[in-house]
Amino acid sequence: MLALINIIFLTIFAGRLCEEQFCSVDNDARLCKENENIDHRRSSLYVKETNERYEKYLVAIRNAEQNHEECNNTKHECFKSVIARDLRPFREKGVSEEMIEAARTRGTFYQIIKGKLYREKDCMFPARCAGIEHFLLKIVGNLSDMDLVINTRDYPQSSEYFGNAMPIFSFSKTPQYYDIMYPAWAFWEGGPAISLYPRGLGRWDQHRKSLNKASLEIPWEKKESRGFFRGSRTNSERDNLILLSRNKPHLVDAQYTKNQAWKSNEDTLHATPASEVSLESHCTYKYLFNFRGVAASFRYKHLFLCRSLVFHVGDEWMEFYYYAMKPWIHYIPVPKNADQKELEDLIEFARNNDDLSKKIAHRGRDFIWNNLRMSDVTYFWKQLLKSYGKLVVYEPVLKKDLINIKKE
């Protein structure tokens, strides 16, 4: 009996030593070897089960990587196809004065005449107009005379379901719209205003620096292995992530903040509104969720600069630079109707494939950092309006009721 107890004790003790990787020459080598084999089988089963569970994601990444060629905007190649695609509806007949007049009620009317910029007196959103004019004033001297209707609303204006294409410039759209995309005003000013950014989100050049600094102070290995989202309830696509956060806070910290339409806690799914957080504080987390608002999300480009993995929800609403960014290469795509189980699976996939998650996160960051500089935004504006100007089929004449916009 005593001998049997000794054998059991030695087996357990030796196994524990083996598990802790402290097997020495004094331990029972046979017991250690058997224990190592058990651990190896367990590990192999875990890896196999994990890979089978996430096979669809791994296959999507492999396929994306096989077919991907990273663009390099040093030769301004990344976004030029967007200009060609958006102007295609106007190539056959050109842009006529009648088309401009029909579109004028849908946006703010501008003229470029003899290298000077003019605008109608009233602008629905003055800060947004200022954000647009910052770039126009940089390039106006190199452009032909033209009339422009620039939409400063969130929503595009020329739907394929309601008549012919109208030459209206908008910052965001879905494939169902003819609008010509331009870089959003928020690259300079006029972005959404919250308590932390009371004058509105803007100055992309400054955010690039501050976010890069924050990302270097919190490298990947020091980030929390959780998802993160803060934002108001502008649409219900965000609800399931909020609910998942309440059910499994170890996976994701997602909470609603107030917006201008907030009336009670019912507008934040029966919870007290969370405090707003700075863009830099997002860098604390490995996984950052991006949802559209009314149209495309202004925060999207900022999230990548954290060197965190971006989970981008939905694929309909676009800005001009989205087309060059690829799912599974630069970010993790999430269906807009994803339920809590699918959201949980995606986060667990990222957590269980840390090296892969880090690689995608860094590719996304490098794309934005290298290809979406302020100079790239200015150049896109220049090429867009040069191409558009070639389609104008009449000689614009300066309207007497416009004001001359000048550099401050």
CSV table of C-alpha atoms in Angstrom, one decimal:
chain,number,residue,atom,x,y,z
A,1,MET,CA,0.0,0.0,0.0
A,2,LEU,CA,2.8,2.4,1.0
A,3,ALA,CA,4.6,1.5,-2.3
A,4,LEU,CA,1.5,2.4,-4.3
A,5,ILE,CA,1.1,5.7,-2.5
A,6,ASN,CA,4.7,6.5,-3.2
A,7,ILE,CA,4.2,5.7,-6.9
A,8,ILE,CA,1.2,8.0,-7.1
A,9,PHE,CA,3.0,10.8,-5.3
A,10,LEU,CA,6.0,10.5,-7.6
A,11,THR,CA,3.8,10.4,-10.7
A,12,ILE,CA,1.9,13.6,-9.7
A,13,PHE,CA,5.1,15.3,-8.5
A,14,ALA,CA,7.0,14.4,-11.6
A,15,GLY,CA,4.1,15.4,-13.8
A,16,ARG,CA,3.9,18.8,-12.1
A,17,LEU,CA,7.6,19.3,-12.5
A,18,CYS,CA,7.3,18.4,-16.2
A,19,GLU,CA,4.4,20.8,-16.6
A,20,GLU,CA,6.5,23.6,-15.1
A,21,GLN,CA,9.4,22.6,-17.4
A,22,PHE,CA,11.7,21.7,-14.4
A,23,CYS,CA,12.4,18.0,-15.3
A,24,SER,CA,16.0,17.3,-14.1
A,25,VAL,CA,18.2,14.2,-14.3
A,26,ASP,CA,17.0,13.2,-10.9
A,27,ASN,CA,13.3,12.9,-12.0
A,28,ASP,CA,11.8,9.9,-13.5
A,29,ALA,CA,12.6,10.3,-17.2
A,30,ARG,CA,9.8,7.9,-18.2
A,31,LEU,CA,7.2,9.8,-16.3
A,32,CYS,CA,8.4,13.1,-17.7
A,33,LYS,CA,8.3,11.8,-21.2
A,34,GLU,CA,4.8,10.5,-20.8
A,35,ASN,CA,3.6,13.8,-19.4
A,36,GLU,CA,5.3,15.7,-22.2
A,37,ASN,CA,3.4,13.5,-24.7
A,38,ILE,CA,0.1,14.2,-22.9
A,39,ASP,CA,0.8,18.0,-23.0
A,40,HIS,CA,1.7,17.8,-26.6
A,41,ARG,CA,-1.5,16.0,-27.5
A,42,ARG,CA,-3.5,18.5,-25.6
A,43,SER,CA,-1.7,21.4,-27.2
A,44,SER,CA,-2.1,19.8,-30.7
A,45,LEU,CA,-5.8,19.2,-30.1
A,46,TYR,CA,-6.2,22.9,-28.9
A,47,VAL,CA,-4.4,24.2,-32.0
A,48,LYS,CA,-6.5,21.9,-34.3
A,49,GLU,CA,-9.8,22.9,-32.7
A,50,THR,CA,-8.8,26.6,-32.7
A,51,ASN,CA,-7.8,26.5,-36.4
A,52,GLU,CA,-11.0,24.6,-37.4
A,53,ARG,CA,-13.1,27.1,-35.5
A,54,TYR,CA,-11.5,30.0,-37.3
A,55,GLU,CA,-10.8,28.4,-40.6
A,56,LYS,CA,-13.1,30.8,-42.5
A,57,TYR,CA,-11.2,33.8,-41.2
A,58,LEU,CA,-7.8,32.2,-41.9
A,59,VAL,CA,-8.8,31.3,-45.4
A,60,ALA,CA,-10.1,34.9,-46.0
A,61,ILE,CA,-6.8,36.3,-44.9
A,62,ARG,CA,-4.7,33.9,-47.0
A,63,ASN,CA,-6.8,34.7,-50.1
A,64,ALA,CA,-6.6,38.4,-49.5
A,65,GLU,CA,-2.8,38.2,-49.1
A,66,GLN,CA,-2.3,36.1,-52.2
A,67,ASN,CA,-4.2,38.7,-54.4
A,68,HIS,CA,-3.0,41.9,-52.7
A,69,GLU,CA,-0.5,44.3,-54.0
A,70,GLU,CA,0.1,47.3,-51.7
A,71,CYS,CA,-0.3,50.7,-53.3
A,72,ASN,CA,2.3,53.4,-52.8
A,73,ASN,CA,1.1,57.0,-53.1
A,74,THR,CA,4.5,58.5,-53.8
A,75,LYS,CA,3.4,58.4,-57.4
A,76,HIS,CA,-0.2,59.3,-56.5
A,77,GLU,CA,-1.5,55.9,-57.7
A,78,CYS,CA,-3.7,54.9,-54.7
A,79,PHE,CA,-6.8,56.9,-55.3
A,80,LYS,CA,-6.8,58.0,-59.0
A,81,SER,CA,-9.3,55.2,-60.0
A,82,VAL,CA,-11.9,56.8,-57.6
A,83,ILE,CA,-11.8,60.0,-59.7
A,84,ALA,CA,-12.2,58.1,-62.9
A,85,ARG,CA,-15.1,56.1,-61.6
A,86,ASP,CA,-17.0,59.0,-60.1
A,87,LEU,CA,-16.6,61.2,-63.2
A,88,ARG,CA,-17.6,58.4,-65.6
A,89,PRO,CA,-21.4,59.3,-65.7
A,90,PHE,CA,-20.4,62.7,-67.1
A,91,ARG,CA,-17.9,61.8,-69.7
A,92,GLU,CA,-20.2,61.2,-72.6
A,93,LYS,CA,-22.1,64.5,-72.5
A,94,GLY,CA,-20.0,66.6,-70.1
A,95,VAL,CA,-21.1,68.9,-67.4
A,96,SER,CA,-23.6,71.6,-68.8
A,97,GLU,CA,-24.7,74.8,-67.2
A,98,GLU,CA,-28.3,73.4,-67.1
A,99,MET,CA,-27.0,70.5,-64.9
A,100,ILE,CA,-25.3,72.9,-62.5
A,101,GLU,CA,-28.4,75.0,-62.2
A,102,ALA,CA,-30.5,71.9,-61.5
A,103,ALA,CA,-28.0,70.9,-58.8
A,104,ARG,CA,-27.6,74.2,-57.0
A,105,THR,CA,-30.2,73.7,-54.4
A,106,ARG,CA,-28.5,70.5,-53.3
A,107,GLY,CA,-25.3,72.1,-52.0
A,108,THR,CA,-23.1,75.2,-51.7
A,109,PHE,CA,-22.4,77.0,-55.0
A,110,TYR,CA,-18.8,77.9,-55.8
A,111,GLN,CA,-17.0,79.4,-58.8
A,112,ILE,CA,-13.4,79.3,-59.8
A,113,ILE,CA,-12.8,82.2,-62.2
A,114,LYS,CA,-9.3,83.3,-63.4
A,115,GLY,CA,-7.6,81.6,-60.5
A,116,LYS,CA,-9.8,83.0,-57.8
A,117,LEU,CA,-12.4,81.3,-55.6
A,118,TYR,CA,-15.9,82.6,-55.1
A,119,ARG,CA,-18.9,81.3,-53.1
A,120,GLU,CA,-22.5,82.1,-52.5
A,121,LYS,CA,-22.9,84.2,-49.4
A,122,ASP,CA,-24.8,81.7,-47.3
A,123,CYS,CA,-23.2,78.5,-46.2
A,124,MET,CA,-25.3,76.0,-44.3
A,125,PHE,CA,-22.3,74.8,-42.2
A,126,PRO,CA,-19.6,77.6,-42.1
A,127,ALA,CA,-16.9,75.5,-40.5
A,128,ARG,CA,-17.4,72.8,-43.1
A,129,CYS,CA,-17.1,75.3,-45.9
A,130,ALA,CA,-13.9,76.6,-44.3
A,131,GLY,CA,-12.6,73.1,-44.1
A,132,ILE,CA,-13.2,72.7,-47.9
A,133,GLU,CA,-11.9,76.1,-48.8
A,134,HIS,CA,-8.6,75.5,-47.0
A,135,PHE,CA,-7.7,73.0,-49.8
A,136,LEU,CA,-9.4,74.9,-52.6
A,137,LEU,CA,-7.3,78.0,-51.9
A,138,LYS,CA,-4.1,75.9,-52.2
A,139,ILE,CA,-4.9,74.7,-55.7
A,140,VAL,CA,-7.2,77.4,-57.2
A,141,GLY,CA,-4.4,79.1,-59.2
A,142,ASN,CA,-3.8,75.9,-61.3
A,143,LEU,CA,-7.4,75.3,-62.3
A,144,SER,CA,-9.5,76.2,-65.3
A,145,ASP,CA,-12.7,78.2,-64.8
A,146,MET,CA,-15.6,76.1,-63.4
A,147,ASP,CA,-18.8,76.1,-61.4
A,148,LEU,CA,-19.0,73.7,-58.5
A,149,VAL,CA,-21.9,72.4,-56.3
A,150,ILE,CA,-20.3,71.1,-53.1
A,151,ASN,CA,-22.6,69.3,-50.7
A,152,THR,CA,-21.7,70.0,-47.0
A,153,ARG,CA,-24.5,67.8,-45.6
A,154,ASP,CA,-23.7,64.4,-44.3
A,155,TYR,CA,-25.9,62.6,-46.9
A,156,PRO,CA,-25.2,62.4,-50.6
A,157,GLN,CA,-27.7,64.0,-53.0
A,158,SER,CA,-27.8,62.4,-56.4
A,159,SER,CA,-29.4,58.9,-56.3
A,160,GLU,CA,-29.6,56.6,-59.2
A,161,TYR,CA,-33.2,55.9,-58.3
A,162,PHE,CA,-34.2,59.5,-58.8
A,163,GLY,CA,-33.3,60.8,-62.3
A,164,ASN,CA,-30.0,61.3,-64.1
A,165,ALA,CA,-26.6,61.9,-62.6
A,166,MET,CA,-26.1,65.4,-61.1
A,167,PRO,CA,-22.6,66.9,-60.8
A,168,ILE,CA,-22.7,67.2,-57.0
A,169,PHE,CA,-19.6,66.8,-54.8
A,170,SER,CA,-20.1,64.9,-51.5
A,171,PHE,CA,-17.7,63.5,-49.0
A,172,SER,CA,-19.3,60.1,-48.7
A,173,LYS,CA,-21.7,57.8,-50.5
A,174,THR,CA,-22.9,54.3,-51.2
A,175,PRO,CA,-22.8,52.6,-54.7
A,176,GLN,CA,-26.4,53.8,-55.3
A,177,TYR,CA,-25.3,57.5,-55.6
A,178,TYR,CA,-23.8,59.4,-58.5
A,179,ASP,CA,-22.2,62.0,-56.2
A,180,ILE,CA,-18.5,62.9,-56.9
A,181,MET,CA,-16.5,62.2,-53.7
A,182,TYR,CA,-14.1,64.8,-52.3
A,183,PRO,CA,-11.9,64.7,-49.2
A,184,ALA,CA,-14.1,65.6,-46.2
A,185,TRP,CA,-13.9,69.0,-44.7
A,186,ALA,CA,-12.8,67.4,-41.4
A,187,PHE,CA,-9.3,66.9,-42.7
A,188,TRP,CA,-8.9,70.6,-41.7
A,189,GLU,CA,-12.0,71.6,-39.7
A,190,GLY,CA,-15.7,71.3,-39.3
A,191,GLY,CA,-15.8,67.7,-38.0
A,192,PRO,CA,-18.2,66.6,-35.3
A,193,ALA,CA,-18.0,68.7,-32.1
A,194,ILE,CA,-17.9,67.0,-28.7
A,195,SER,CA,-16.8,68.3,-25.3
A,196,LEU,CA,-13.2,67.2,-26.0
A,197,TYR,CA,-13.2,68.8,-29.4
A,198,PRO,CA,-15.6,71.8,-28.9
A,199,ARG,CA,-14.6,73.4,-32.2
A,200,GLY,CA,-15.1,70.2,-34.1
A,201,LEU,CA,-12.8,67.4,-35.2
A,202,GLY,CA,-10.2,68.7,-37.7
A,203,ARG,CA,-6.5,69.3,-38.3
A,204,TRP,CA,-5.6,65.9,-39.5
A,205,ASP,CA,-2.0,67.0,-39.6
A,206,GLN,CA,-2.0,67.5,-35.8
A,207,HIS,CA,-3.9,64.3,-35.1
A,208,ARG,CA,-1.4,62.4,-37.1
A,209,LYS,CA,1.4,63.6,-34.8
A,210,SER,CA,-0.5,63.1,-31.5
A,211,LEU,CA,-1.8,59.7,-32.4
A,212,ASN,CA,1.6,58.5,-33.6
A,213,LYS,CA,3.1,59.6,-30.3
A,214,ALA,CA,0.4,57.8,-28.3
A,215,SER,CA,0.8,54.6,-30.3
A,216,LEU,CA,4.6,54.6,-29.7
A,217,GLU,CA,4.0,55.1,-25.9
A,218,ILE,CA,1.6,52.1,-25.9
A,219,PRO,CA,3.0,49.4,-28.2
A,220,TRP,CA,1.0,46.3,-29.1
A,221,GLU,CA,2.3,44.2,-26.2
A,222,LYS,CA,1.1,46.8,-23.7
A,223,LYS,CA,-2.3,47.2,-25.1
A,224,GLU,CA,-5.4,45.7,-23.4
A,225,SER,CA,-6.6,42.6,-25.3
A,226,ARG,CA,-10.1,43.9,-25.5
A,227,GLY,CA,-12.3,45.6,-28.1
A,228,PHE,CA,-13.2,49.2,-27.6
A,229,PHE,CA,-15.9,51.6,-28.8
A,230,ARG,CA,-17.2,55.0,-27.6
A,231,GLY,CA,-19.8,56.9,-29.5
A,232,SER,CA,-23.4,58.0,-29.6
A,233,ARG,CA,-26.3,55.8,-30.8
A,234,THR,CA,-26.7,57.3,-34.3
A,235,ASN,CA,-27.9,54.0,-35.6
A,236,SER,CA,-28.9,50.6,-34.2
A,237,GLU,CA,-26.0,48.8,-36.0
A,238,ARG,CA,-24.0,49.5,-32.9
A,239,ASP,CA,-26.4,48.0,-30.4
A,240,ASN,CA,-25.1,44.4,-30.4
A,241,LEU,CA,-21.6,45.4,-29.6
A,242,ILE,CA,-22.9,47.5,-26.6
A,243,LEU,CA,-24.9,44.5,-25.4
A,244,LEU,CA,-22.0,42.1,-25.8
A,245,SER,CA,-19.9,44.5,-23.7
A,246,ARG,CA,-22.5,44.3,-21.0
A,247,ASN,CA,-22.6,40.5,-21.1
A,248,LYS,CA,-18.9,39.9,-21.6
A,249,PRO,CA,-16.9,43.0,-20.5
A,250,HIS,CA,-13.6,40.9,-20.5
A,251,LEU,CA,-13.9,40.9,-24.3
A,252,VAL,CA,-15.0,44.4,-25.2
A,253,ASP,CA,-15.6,47.8,-23.5
A,254,ALA,CA,-18.3,49.4,-25.6
A,255,GLN,CA,-20.6,52.2,-24.3
A,256,TYR,CA,-22.8,54.9,-25.7
A,257,THR,CA,-22.2,58.5,-25.1
A,258,LYS,CA,-24.7,61.4,-25.4
A,259,ASN,CA,-25.4,63.1,-28.7
A,260,GLN,CA,-27.4,66.2,-29.5
A,261,ALA,CA,-30.6,64.2,-29.8
A,262,TRP,CA,-30.2,62.5,-26.4
A,263,LYS,CA,-33.3,62.9,-24.2
A,264,SER,CA,-33.1,60.1,-21.6
A,265,ASN,CA,-31.2,56.8,-20.8
A,266,GLU,CA,-33.6,55.1,-23.3
A,267,ASP,CA,-31.4,56.7,-26.0
A,268,THR,CA,-28.4,54.8,-24.7
A,269,LEU,CA,-30.1,51.4,-24.3
A,270,HIS,CA,-31.3,52.1,-20.7
A,271,ALA,CA,-27.8,52.9,-19.4
A,272,THR,CA,-26.2,56.1,-18.1
A,273,PRO,CA,-24.3,57.7,-20.9
A,274,ALA,CA,-20.5,57.1,-20.8
A,275,SER,CA,-18.0,60.0,-20.8
A,276,GLU,CA,-16.4,60.9,-24.1
A,277,VAL,CA,-12.8,59.9,-24.6
A,278,SER,CA,-9.9,61.3,-26.6
A,279,LEU,CA,-8.7,59.7,-29.8
A,280,GLU,CA,-5.4,59.1,-28.1
A,281,SER,CA,-6.9,57.1,-25.3
A,282,HIS,CA,-8.2,54.6,-27.9
A,283,CYS,CA,-4.6,53.5,-28.4
A,284,THR,CA,-4.8,51.7,-25.0
A,285,TYR,CA,-6.8,48.8,-26.7
A,286,LYS,CA,-5.8,46.2,-29.2
A,287,TYR,CA,-9.1,46.1,-31.1
A,288,LEU,CA,-11.0,49.2,-32.1
A,289,PHE,CA,-14.5,49.2,-33.6
A,290,ASN,CA,-15.6,51.6,-36.3
A,291,PHE,CA,-19.2,52.1,-37.2
A,292,ARG,CA,-20.7,54.5,-39.7
A,293,GLY,CA,-22.8,57.4,-38.5
A,294,VAL,CA,-25.3,59.0,-40.8
A,295,ALA,CA,-22.8,58.4,-43.5
A,296,ALA,CA,-19.1,57.4,-43.3
A,297,SER,CA,-17.4,57.7,-39.9
A,298,PHE,CA,-15.0,60.6,-39.4
A,299,ARG,CA,-13.0,58.7,-36.8
A,300,TYR,CA,-12.1,55.8,-39.1
A,301,LYS,CA,-8.7,57.1,-40.3
A,302,HIS,CA,-7.7,58.1,-36.8
A,303,LEU,CA,-8.2,54.6,-35.3
A,304,PHE,CA,-5.5,53.1,-37.6
A,305,LEU,CA,-2.8,55.4,-36.3
A,306,CYS,CA,-3.1,53.8,-32.8
A,307,ARG,CA,-1.4,50.7,-34.4
A,308,SER,CA,-4.4,48.8,-33.1
A,309,LEU,CA,-6.5,46.3,-35.1
A,310,VAL,CA,-9.5,48.1,-36.6
A,311,PHE,CA,-12.8,46.2,-36.9
A,312,HIS,CA,-14.7,48.0,-39.6
A,313,VAL,CA,-18.5,47.4,-39.6
A,314,GLY,CA,-20.3,47.5,-42.9
A,315,ASP,CA,-19.1,48.0,-46.4
A,316,GLU,CA,-21.6,50.3,-48.1
A,317,TRP,CA,-20.6,53.8,-47.0
A,318,MET,CA,-17.3,55.0,-48.5
A,319,GLU,CA,-14.9,57.9,-48.5
A,320,PHE,CA,-12.5,58.4,-51.3
A,321,TYR,CA,-9.6,56.6,-49.7
A,322,TYR,CA,-11.6,53.5,-48.6
A,323,TYR,CA,-11.3,51.8,-52.0
A,324,ALA,CA,-7.6,51.3,-51.6
A,325,MET,CA,-7.9,49.7,-48.2
A,326,LYS,CA,-8.6,46.0,-48.3
A,327,PRO,CA,-10.5,43.7,-45.8
A,328,TRP,CA,-8.3,41.2,-44.0
A,329,ILE,CA,-5.2,43.1,-45.2
A,330,HIS,CA,-5.7,46.5,-43.4
A,331,TYR,CA,-8.6,45.7,-41.2
A,332,ILE,CA,-11.1,43.1,-40.0
A,333,PRO,CA,-14.5,43.4,-41.9
A,334,VAL,CA,-17.6,43.0,-39.8
A,335,PRO,CA,-21.1,42.5,-41.2
A,336,LYS,CA,-23.4,45.5,-40.3
A,337,ASN,CA,-26.0,43.0,-39.0
A,338,ALA,CA,-23.5,40.9,-36.9
A,339,ASP,CA,-25.1,39.5,-33.8
A,340,GLN,CA,-23.4,39.1,-30.5
A,341,LYS,CA,-22.1,35.6,-31.2
A,342,GLU,CA,-20.4,36.7,-34.5
A,343,LEU,CA,-18.8,39.7,-32.8
A,344,GLU,CA,-17.6,37.5,-30.0
A,345,ASP,CA,-16.1,35.0,-32.4
A,346,LEU,CA,-14.2,37.8,-34.3
A,347,ILE,CA,-12.8,39.2,-31.1
A,348,GLU,CA,-11.8,35.7,-29.9
A,349,PHE,CA,-10.2,35.0,-33.3
A,350,ALA,CA,-8.1,38.2,-32.9
A,351,ARG,CA,-7.1,37.2,-29.3
A,352,ASN,CA,-6.1,33.7,-30.3
A,353,ASN,CA,-4.1,34.8,-33.3
A,354,ASP,CA,-2.1,37.6,-31.8
A,355,ASP,CA,0.8,37.7,-34.3
A,356,LEU,CA,-1.7,37.8,-37.2
A,357,SER,CA,-3.7,40.5,-35.5
A,358,LYS,CA,-0.6,42.6,-35.0
A,359,LYS,CA,0.4,42.2,-38.6
A,360,ILE,CA,-2.9,43.4,-39.9
A,361,ALA,CA,-3.0,46.3,-37.4
A,362,HIS,CA,0.4,47.5,-38.5
A,363,ARG,CA,-0.4,47.2,-42.2
A,364,GLY,CA,-3.5,49.3,-41.7
A,365,ARG,CA,-1.5,51.9,-39.8
A,366,ASP,CA,1.3,52.0,-42.4
A,367,PHE,CA,-1.3,52.5,-45.2
A,368,ILE,CA,-2.9,55.5,-43.5
A,369,TRP,CA,0.5,57.0,-42.4
A,370,ASN,CA,2.2,56.6,-45.8
A,371,ASN,CA,-0.7,57.3,-48.1
A,372,LEU,CA,-3.1,59.8,-46.4
A,373,ARG,CA,-0.8,62.7,-45.6
A,374,MET,CA,-2.1,66.3,-45.9
A,375,SER,CA,-0.1,66.5,-49.2
A,376,ASP,CA,-2.0,63.5,-50.5
A,377,VAL,CA,-5.4,65.1,-49.6
A,378,THR,CA,-4.3,68.3,-51.4
A,379,TYR,CA,-3.1,66.4,-54.5
A,380,PHE,CA,-6.4,64.5,-54.7
A,381,TRP,CA,-8.4,67.7,-54.7
A,382,LYS,CA,-6.1,69.1,-57.4
A,383,GLN,CA,-6.5,66.0,-59.7
A,384,LEU,CA,-10.2,65.7,-59.0
A,385,LEU,CA,-10.9,69.3,-60.0
A,386,LYS,CA,-8.5,69.3,-63.0
A,387,SER,CA,-10.3,66.2,-64.3
A,388,TYR,CA,-13.7,67.7,-63.6
A,389,GLY,CA,-12.8,71.0,-65.3
A,390,LYS,CA,-12.1,69.1,-68.5
A,391,LEU,CA,-15.7,67.9,-68.5
A,392,VAL,CA,-17.3,71.4,-68.2
A,393,VAL,CA,-18.7,72.2,-71.7
A,394,TYR,CA,-19.5,75.9,-71.2
A,395,GLU,CA,-17.7,79.1,-70.3
A,396,PRO,CA,-18.6,80.0,-66.7
A,397,VAL,CA,-19.3,83.7,-66.1
A,398,LEU,CA,-18.8,85.2,-62.6
A,399,LYS,CA,-22.1,85.6,-60.7
A,400,LYS,CA,-22.5,89.1,-59.2
A,401,ASP,CA,-23.9,88.0,-55.9
A,402,LEU,CA,-20.9,85.8,-54.9
A,403,ILE,CA,-18.2,86.6,-52.4
A,404,ASN,CA,-14.5,86.3,-53.0
A,405,ILE,CA,-12.9,83.7,-50.7
A,406,LYS,CA,-9.4,84.6,-49.8
A,407,LYS,CA,-6.6,83.1,-47.6
A,408,GLU,CA,-6.7,84.5,-44.1
